[in-house]
JSON list of C-alpha atoms in Angstrom, two decimals:
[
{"chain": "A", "resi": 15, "resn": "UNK", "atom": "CA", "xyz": [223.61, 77.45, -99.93]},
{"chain": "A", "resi": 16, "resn": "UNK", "atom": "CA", "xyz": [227.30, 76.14, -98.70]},
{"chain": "A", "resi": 17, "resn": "UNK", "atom": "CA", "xyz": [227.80, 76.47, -95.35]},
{"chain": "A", "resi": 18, "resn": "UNK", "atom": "CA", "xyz": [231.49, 76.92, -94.14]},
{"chain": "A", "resi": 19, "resn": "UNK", "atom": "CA", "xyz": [232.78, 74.44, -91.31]},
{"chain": "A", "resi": 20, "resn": "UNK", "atom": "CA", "xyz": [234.35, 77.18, -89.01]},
{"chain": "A", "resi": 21, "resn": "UNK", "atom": "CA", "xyz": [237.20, 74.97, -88.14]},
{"chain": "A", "resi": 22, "resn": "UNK", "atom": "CA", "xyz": [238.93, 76.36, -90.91]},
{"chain": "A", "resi": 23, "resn": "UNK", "atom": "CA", "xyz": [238.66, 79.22, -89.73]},
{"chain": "A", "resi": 24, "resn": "UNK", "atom": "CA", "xyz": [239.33, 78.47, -85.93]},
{"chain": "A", "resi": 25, "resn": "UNK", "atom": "CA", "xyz": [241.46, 76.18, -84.65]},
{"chain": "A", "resi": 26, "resn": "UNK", "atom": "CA", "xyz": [240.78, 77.11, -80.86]},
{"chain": "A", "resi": 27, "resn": "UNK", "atom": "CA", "xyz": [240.19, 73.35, -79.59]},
{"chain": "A", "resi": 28, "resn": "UNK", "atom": "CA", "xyz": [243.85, 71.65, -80.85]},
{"chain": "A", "resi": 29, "resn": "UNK", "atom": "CA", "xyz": [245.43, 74.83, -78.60]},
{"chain": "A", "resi": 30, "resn": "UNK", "atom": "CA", "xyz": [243.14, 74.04, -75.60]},
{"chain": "A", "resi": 31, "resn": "UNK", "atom": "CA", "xyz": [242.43, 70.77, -74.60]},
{"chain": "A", "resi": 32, "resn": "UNK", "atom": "CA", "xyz": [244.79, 67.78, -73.84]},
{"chain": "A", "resi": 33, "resn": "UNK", "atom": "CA", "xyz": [243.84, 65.43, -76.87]},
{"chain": "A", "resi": 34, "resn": "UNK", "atom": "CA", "xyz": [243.90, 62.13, -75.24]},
{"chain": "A", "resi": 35, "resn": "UNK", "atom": "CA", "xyz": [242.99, 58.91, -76.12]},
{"chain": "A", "resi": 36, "resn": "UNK", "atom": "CA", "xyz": [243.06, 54.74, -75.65]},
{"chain": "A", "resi": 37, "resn": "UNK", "atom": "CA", "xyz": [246.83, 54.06, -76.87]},
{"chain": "A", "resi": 38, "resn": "UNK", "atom": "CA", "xyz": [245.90, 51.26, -79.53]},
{"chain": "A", "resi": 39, "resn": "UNK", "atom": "CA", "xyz": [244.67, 54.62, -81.80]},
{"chain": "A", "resi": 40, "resn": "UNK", "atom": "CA", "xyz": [248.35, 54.76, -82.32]},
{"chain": "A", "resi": 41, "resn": "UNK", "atom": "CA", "xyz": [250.10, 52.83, -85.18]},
{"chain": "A", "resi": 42, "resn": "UNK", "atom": "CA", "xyz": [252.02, 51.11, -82.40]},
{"chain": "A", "resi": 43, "resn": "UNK", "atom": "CA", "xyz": [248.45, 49.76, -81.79]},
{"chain": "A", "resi": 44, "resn": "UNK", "atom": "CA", "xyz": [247.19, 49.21, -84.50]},
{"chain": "A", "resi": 45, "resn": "UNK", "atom": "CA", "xyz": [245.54, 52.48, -84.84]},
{"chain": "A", "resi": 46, "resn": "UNK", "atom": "CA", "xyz": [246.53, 55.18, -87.30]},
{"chain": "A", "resi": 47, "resn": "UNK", "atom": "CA", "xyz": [247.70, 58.44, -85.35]},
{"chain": "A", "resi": 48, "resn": "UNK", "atom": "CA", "xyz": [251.12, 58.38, -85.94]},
{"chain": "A", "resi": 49, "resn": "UNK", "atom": "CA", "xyz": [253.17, 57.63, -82.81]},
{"chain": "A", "resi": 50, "resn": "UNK", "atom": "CA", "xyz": [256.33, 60.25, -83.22]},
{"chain": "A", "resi": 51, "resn": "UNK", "atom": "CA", "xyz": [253.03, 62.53, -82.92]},
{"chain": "A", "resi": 52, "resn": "UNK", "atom": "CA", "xyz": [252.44, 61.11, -79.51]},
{"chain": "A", "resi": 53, "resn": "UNK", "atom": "CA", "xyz": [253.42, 60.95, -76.16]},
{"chain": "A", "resi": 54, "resn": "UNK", "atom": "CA", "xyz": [252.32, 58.35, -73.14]},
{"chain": "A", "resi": 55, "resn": "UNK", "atom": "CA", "xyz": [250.17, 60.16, -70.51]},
{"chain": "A", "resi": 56, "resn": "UNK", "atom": "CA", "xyz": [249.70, 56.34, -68.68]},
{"chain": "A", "resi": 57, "resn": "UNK", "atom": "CA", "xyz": [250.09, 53.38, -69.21]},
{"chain": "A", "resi": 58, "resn": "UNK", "atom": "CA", "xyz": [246.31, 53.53, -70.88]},
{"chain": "A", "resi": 59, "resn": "UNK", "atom": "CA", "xyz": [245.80, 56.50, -72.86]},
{"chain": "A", "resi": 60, "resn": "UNK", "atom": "CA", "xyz": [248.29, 58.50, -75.04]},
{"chain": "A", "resi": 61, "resn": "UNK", "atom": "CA", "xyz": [248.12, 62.57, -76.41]},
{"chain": "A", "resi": 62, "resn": "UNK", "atom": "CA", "xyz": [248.64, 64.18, -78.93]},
{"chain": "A", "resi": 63, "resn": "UNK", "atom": "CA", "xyz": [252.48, 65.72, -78.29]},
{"chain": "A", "resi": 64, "resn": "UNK", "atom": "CA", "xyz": [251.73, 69.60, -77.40]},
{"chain": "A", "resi": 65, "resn": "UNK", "atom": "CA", "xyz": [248.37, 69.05, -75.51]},
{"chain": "A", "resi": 66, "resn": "UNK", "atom": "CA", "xyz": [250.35, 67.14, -72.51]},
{"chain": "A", "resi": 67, "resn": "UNK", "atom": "CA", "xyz": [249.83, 70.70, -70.57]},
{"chain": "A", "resi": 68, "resn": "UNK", "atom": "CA", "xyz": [247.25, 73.15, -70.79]},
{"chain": "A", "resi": 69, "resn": "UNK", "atom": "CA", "xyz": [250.07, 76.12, -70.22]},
{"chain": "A", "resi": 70, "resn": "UNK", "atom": "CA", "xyz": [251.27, 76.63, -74.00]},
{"chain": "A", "resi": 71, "resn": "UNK", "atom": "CA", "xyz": [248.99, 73.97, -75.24]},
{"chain": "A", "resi": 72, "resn": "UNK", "atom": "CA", "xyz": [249.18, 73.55, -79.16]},
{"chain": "A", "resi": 73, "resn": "UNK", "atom": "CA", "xyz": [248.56, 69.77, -81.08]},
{"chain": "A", "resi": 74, "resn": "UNK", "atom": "CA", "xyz": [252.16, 69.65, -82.99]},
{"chain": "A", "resi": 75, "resn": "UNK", "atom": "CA", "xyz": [249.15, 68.65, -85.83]},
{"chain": "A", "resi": 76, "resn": "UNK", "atom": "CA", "xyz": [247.99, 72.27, -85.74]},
{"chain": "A", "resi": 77, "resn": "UNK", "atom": "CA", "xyz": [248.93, 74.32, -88.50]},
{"chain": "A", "resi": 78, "resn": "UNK", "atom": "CA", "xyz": [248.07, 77.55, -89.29]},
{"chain": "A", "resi": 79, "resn": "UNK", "atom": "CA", "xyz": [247.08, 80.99, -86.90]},
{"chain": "A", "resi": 80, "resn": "UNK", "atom": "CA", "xyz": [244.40, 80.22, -84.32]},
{"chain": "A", "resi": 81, "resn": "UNK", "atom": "CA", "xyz": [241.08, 82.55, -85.39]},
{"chain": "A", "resi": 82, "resn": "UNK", "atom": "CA", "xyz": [242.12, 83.09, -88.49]},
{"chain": "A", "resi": 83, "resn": "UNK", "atom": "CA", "xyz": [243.05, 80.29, -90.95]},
{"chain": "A", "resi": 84, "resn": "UNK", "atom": "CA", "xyz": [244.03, 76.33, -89.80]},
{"chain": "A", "resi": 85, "resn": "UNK", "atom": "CA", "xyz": [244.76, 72.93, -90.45]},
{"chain": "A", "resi": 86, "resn": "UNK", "atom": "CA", "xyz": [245.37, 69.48, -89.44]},
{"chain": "A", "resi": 87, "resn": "UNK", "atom": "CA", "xyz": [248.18, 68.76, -91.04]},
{"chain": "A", "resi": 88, "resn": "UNK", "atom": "CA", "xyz": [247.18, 64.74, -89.98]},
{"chain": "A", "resi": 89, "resn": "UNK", "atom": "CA", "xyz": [243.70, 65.05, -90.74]},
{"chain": "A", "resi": 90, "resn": "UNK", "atom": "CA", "xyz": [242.76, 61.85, -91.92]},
{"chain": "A", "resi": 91, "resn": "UNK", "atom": "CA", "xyz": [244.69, 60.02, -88.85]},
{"chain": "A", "resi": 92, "resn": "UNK", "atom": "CA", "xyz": [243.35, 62.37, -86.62]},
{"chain": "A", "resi": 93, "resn": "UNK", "atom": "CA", "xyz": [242.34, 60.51, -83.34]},
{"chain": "A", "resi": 94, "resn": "UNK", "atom": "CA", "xyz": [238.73, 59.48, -81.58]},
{"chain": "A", "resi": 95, "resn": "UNK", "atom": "CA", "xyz": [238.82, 62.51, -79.89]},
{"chain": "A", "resi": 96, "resn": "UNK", "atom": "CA", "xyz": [239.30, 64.90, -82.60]},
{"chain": "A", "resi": 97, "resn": "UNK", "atom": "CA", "xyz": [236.87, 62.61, -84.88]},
{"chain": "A", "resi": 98, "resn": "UNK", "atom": "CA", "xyz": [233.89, 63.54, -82.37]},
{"chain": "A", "resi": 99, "resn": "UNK", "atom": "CA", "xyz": [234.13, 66.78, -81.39]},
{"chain": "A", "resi": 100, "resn": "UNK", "atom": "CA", "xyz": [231.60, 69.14, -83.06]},
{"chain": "A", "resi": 101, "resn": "UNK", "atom": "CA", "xyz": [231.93, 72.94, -83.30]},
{"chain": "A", "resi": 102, "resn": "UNK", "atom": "CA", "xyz": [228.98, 75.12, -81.53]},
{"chain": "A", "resi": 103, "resn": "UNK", "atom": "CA", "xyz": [226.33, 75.18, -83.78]},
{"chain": "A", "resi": 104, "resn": "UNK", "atom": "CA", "xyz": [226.68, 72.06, -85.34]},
{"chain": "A", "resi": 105, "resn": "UNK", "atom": "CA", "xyz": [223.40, 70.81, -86.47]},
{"chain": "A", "resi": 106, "resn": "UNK", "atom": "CA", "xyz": [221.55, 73.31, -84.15]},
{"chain": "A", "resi": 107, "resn": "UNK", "atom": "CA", "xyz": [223.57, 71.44, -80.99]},
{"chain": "A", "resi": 108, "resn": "UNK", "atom": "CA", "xyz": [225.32, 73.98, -78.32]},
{"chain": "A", "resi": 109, "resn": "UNK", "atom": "CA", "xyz": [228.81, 72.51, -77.34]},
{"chain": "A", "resi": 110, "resn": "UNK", "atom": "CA", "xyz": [230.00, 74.51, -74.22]},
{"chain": "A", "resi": 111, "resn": "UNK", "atom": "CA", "xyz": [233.34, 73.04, -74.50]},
{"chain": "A", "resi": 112, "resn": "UNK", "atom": "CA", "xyz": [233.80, 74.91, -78.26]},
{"chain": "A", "resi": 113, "resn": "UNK", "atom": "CA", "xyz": [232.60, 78.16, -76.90]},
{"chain": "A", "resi": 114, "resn": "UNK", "atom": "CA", "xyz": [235.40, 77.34, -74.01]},
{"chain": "A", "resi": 115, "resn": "UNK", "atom": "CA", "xyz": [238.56, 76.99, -76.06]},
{"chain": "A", "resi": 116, "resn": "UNK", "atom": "CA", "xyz": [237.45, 79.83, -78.65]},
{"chain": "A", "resi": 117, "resn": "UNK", "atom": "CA", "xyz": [236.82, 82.29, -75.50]},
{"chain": "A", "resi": 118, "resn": "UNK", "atom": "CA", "xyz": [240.44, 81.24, -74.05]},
{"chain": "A", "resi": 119, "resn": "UNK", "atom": "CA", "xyz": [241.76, 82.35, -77.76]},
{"chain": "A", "resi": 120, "resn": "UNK", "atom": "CA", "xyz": [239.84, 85.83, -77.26]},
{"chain": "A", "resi": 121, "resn": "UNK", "atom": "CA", "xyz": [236.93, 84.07, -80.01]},
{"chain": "A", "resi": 122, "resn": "UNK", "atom": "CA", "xyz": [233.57, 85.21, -79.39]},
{"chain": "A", "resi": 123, "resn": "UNK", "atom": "CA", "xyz": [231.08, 82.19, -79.35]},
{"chain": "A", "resi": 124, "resn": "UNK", "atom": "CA", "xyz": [229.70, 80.36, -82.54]},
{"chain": "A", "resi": 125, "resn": "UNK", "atom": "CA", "xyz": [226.01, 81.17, -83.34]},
{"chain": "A", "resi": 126, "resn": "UNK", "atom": "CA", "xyz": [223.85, 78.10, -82.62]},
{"chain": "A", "resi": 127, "resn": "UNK", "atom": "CA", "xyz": [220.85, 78.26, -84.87]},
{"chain": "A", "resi": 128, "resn": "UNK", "atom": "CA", "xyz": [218.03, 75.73, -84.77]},
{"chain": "A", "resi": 129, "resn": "UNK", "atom": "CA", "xyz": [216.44, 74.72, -87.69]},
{"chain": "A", "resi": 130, "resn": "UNK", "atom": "CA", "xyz": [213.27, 73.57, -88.03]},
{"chain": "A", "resi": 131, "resn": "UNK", "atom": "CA", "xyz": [212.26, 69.87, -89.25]},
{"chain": "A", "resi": 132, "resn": "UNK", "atom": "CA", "xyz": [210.47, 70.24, -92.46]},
{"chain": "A", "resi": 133, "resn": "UNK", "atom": "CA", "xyz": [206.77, 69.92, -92.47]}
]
């Protein structure tokens, strides 16, 4: 059976959230996002250029038509934030914050389904 990642499909998360992180994840830091891609939010902690406001908020990394079909276009230099967020439904786990963004986007929730350790 091949199961889908819905991400592909989705994309609600890069258009909701601010995606913010330490500043060293930048290549200014030693990091790997790429910093044209970034703004400063404090002297600490950097974005992703697009997320600094949640009015309009889109990651300029964010390719593609929210619900339907999308891409990070900087995928593999993605940052920490990005890197550790799991859809709803991942491995049986309910995130709240997935079913969040996707209802803001007019998404219905992501089925969570438990499966059962093997005997």
């Amino acid at each position: 059976m091949t199961v889908v990642n819905p991400c592909v499909s989705c994309g609600a998360c890069c258009a909701y959230f601010r995606v913010s992180f330490y500043w060293a994840e930048s290549e200014l830091g030693g990091g790997t996002v790429p910093d044209e891609l970034t703004s400063q939010v404090n002297p600490y902690l950097s974005c992703m250029k697009g997320t600094e406001s949640r009015n309009g908020c889109r990651c300029v990394s964010l390719s593609g038509d929210i619900g339907q079909v999308v891409a990070c276009t900087m995928y593999e230099k993605r940052p920490s934030p990005c890197r550790e967020f799991e859809y709803s439904g991942y491995l049986g786990i309910h995130n709240p914050d997935c079913d969040k963004a996707r209802a803001h986007h007019g998404l219905a929730p992501l089925p969570v389904i438990h499966i059962a350790p093997a005997a």
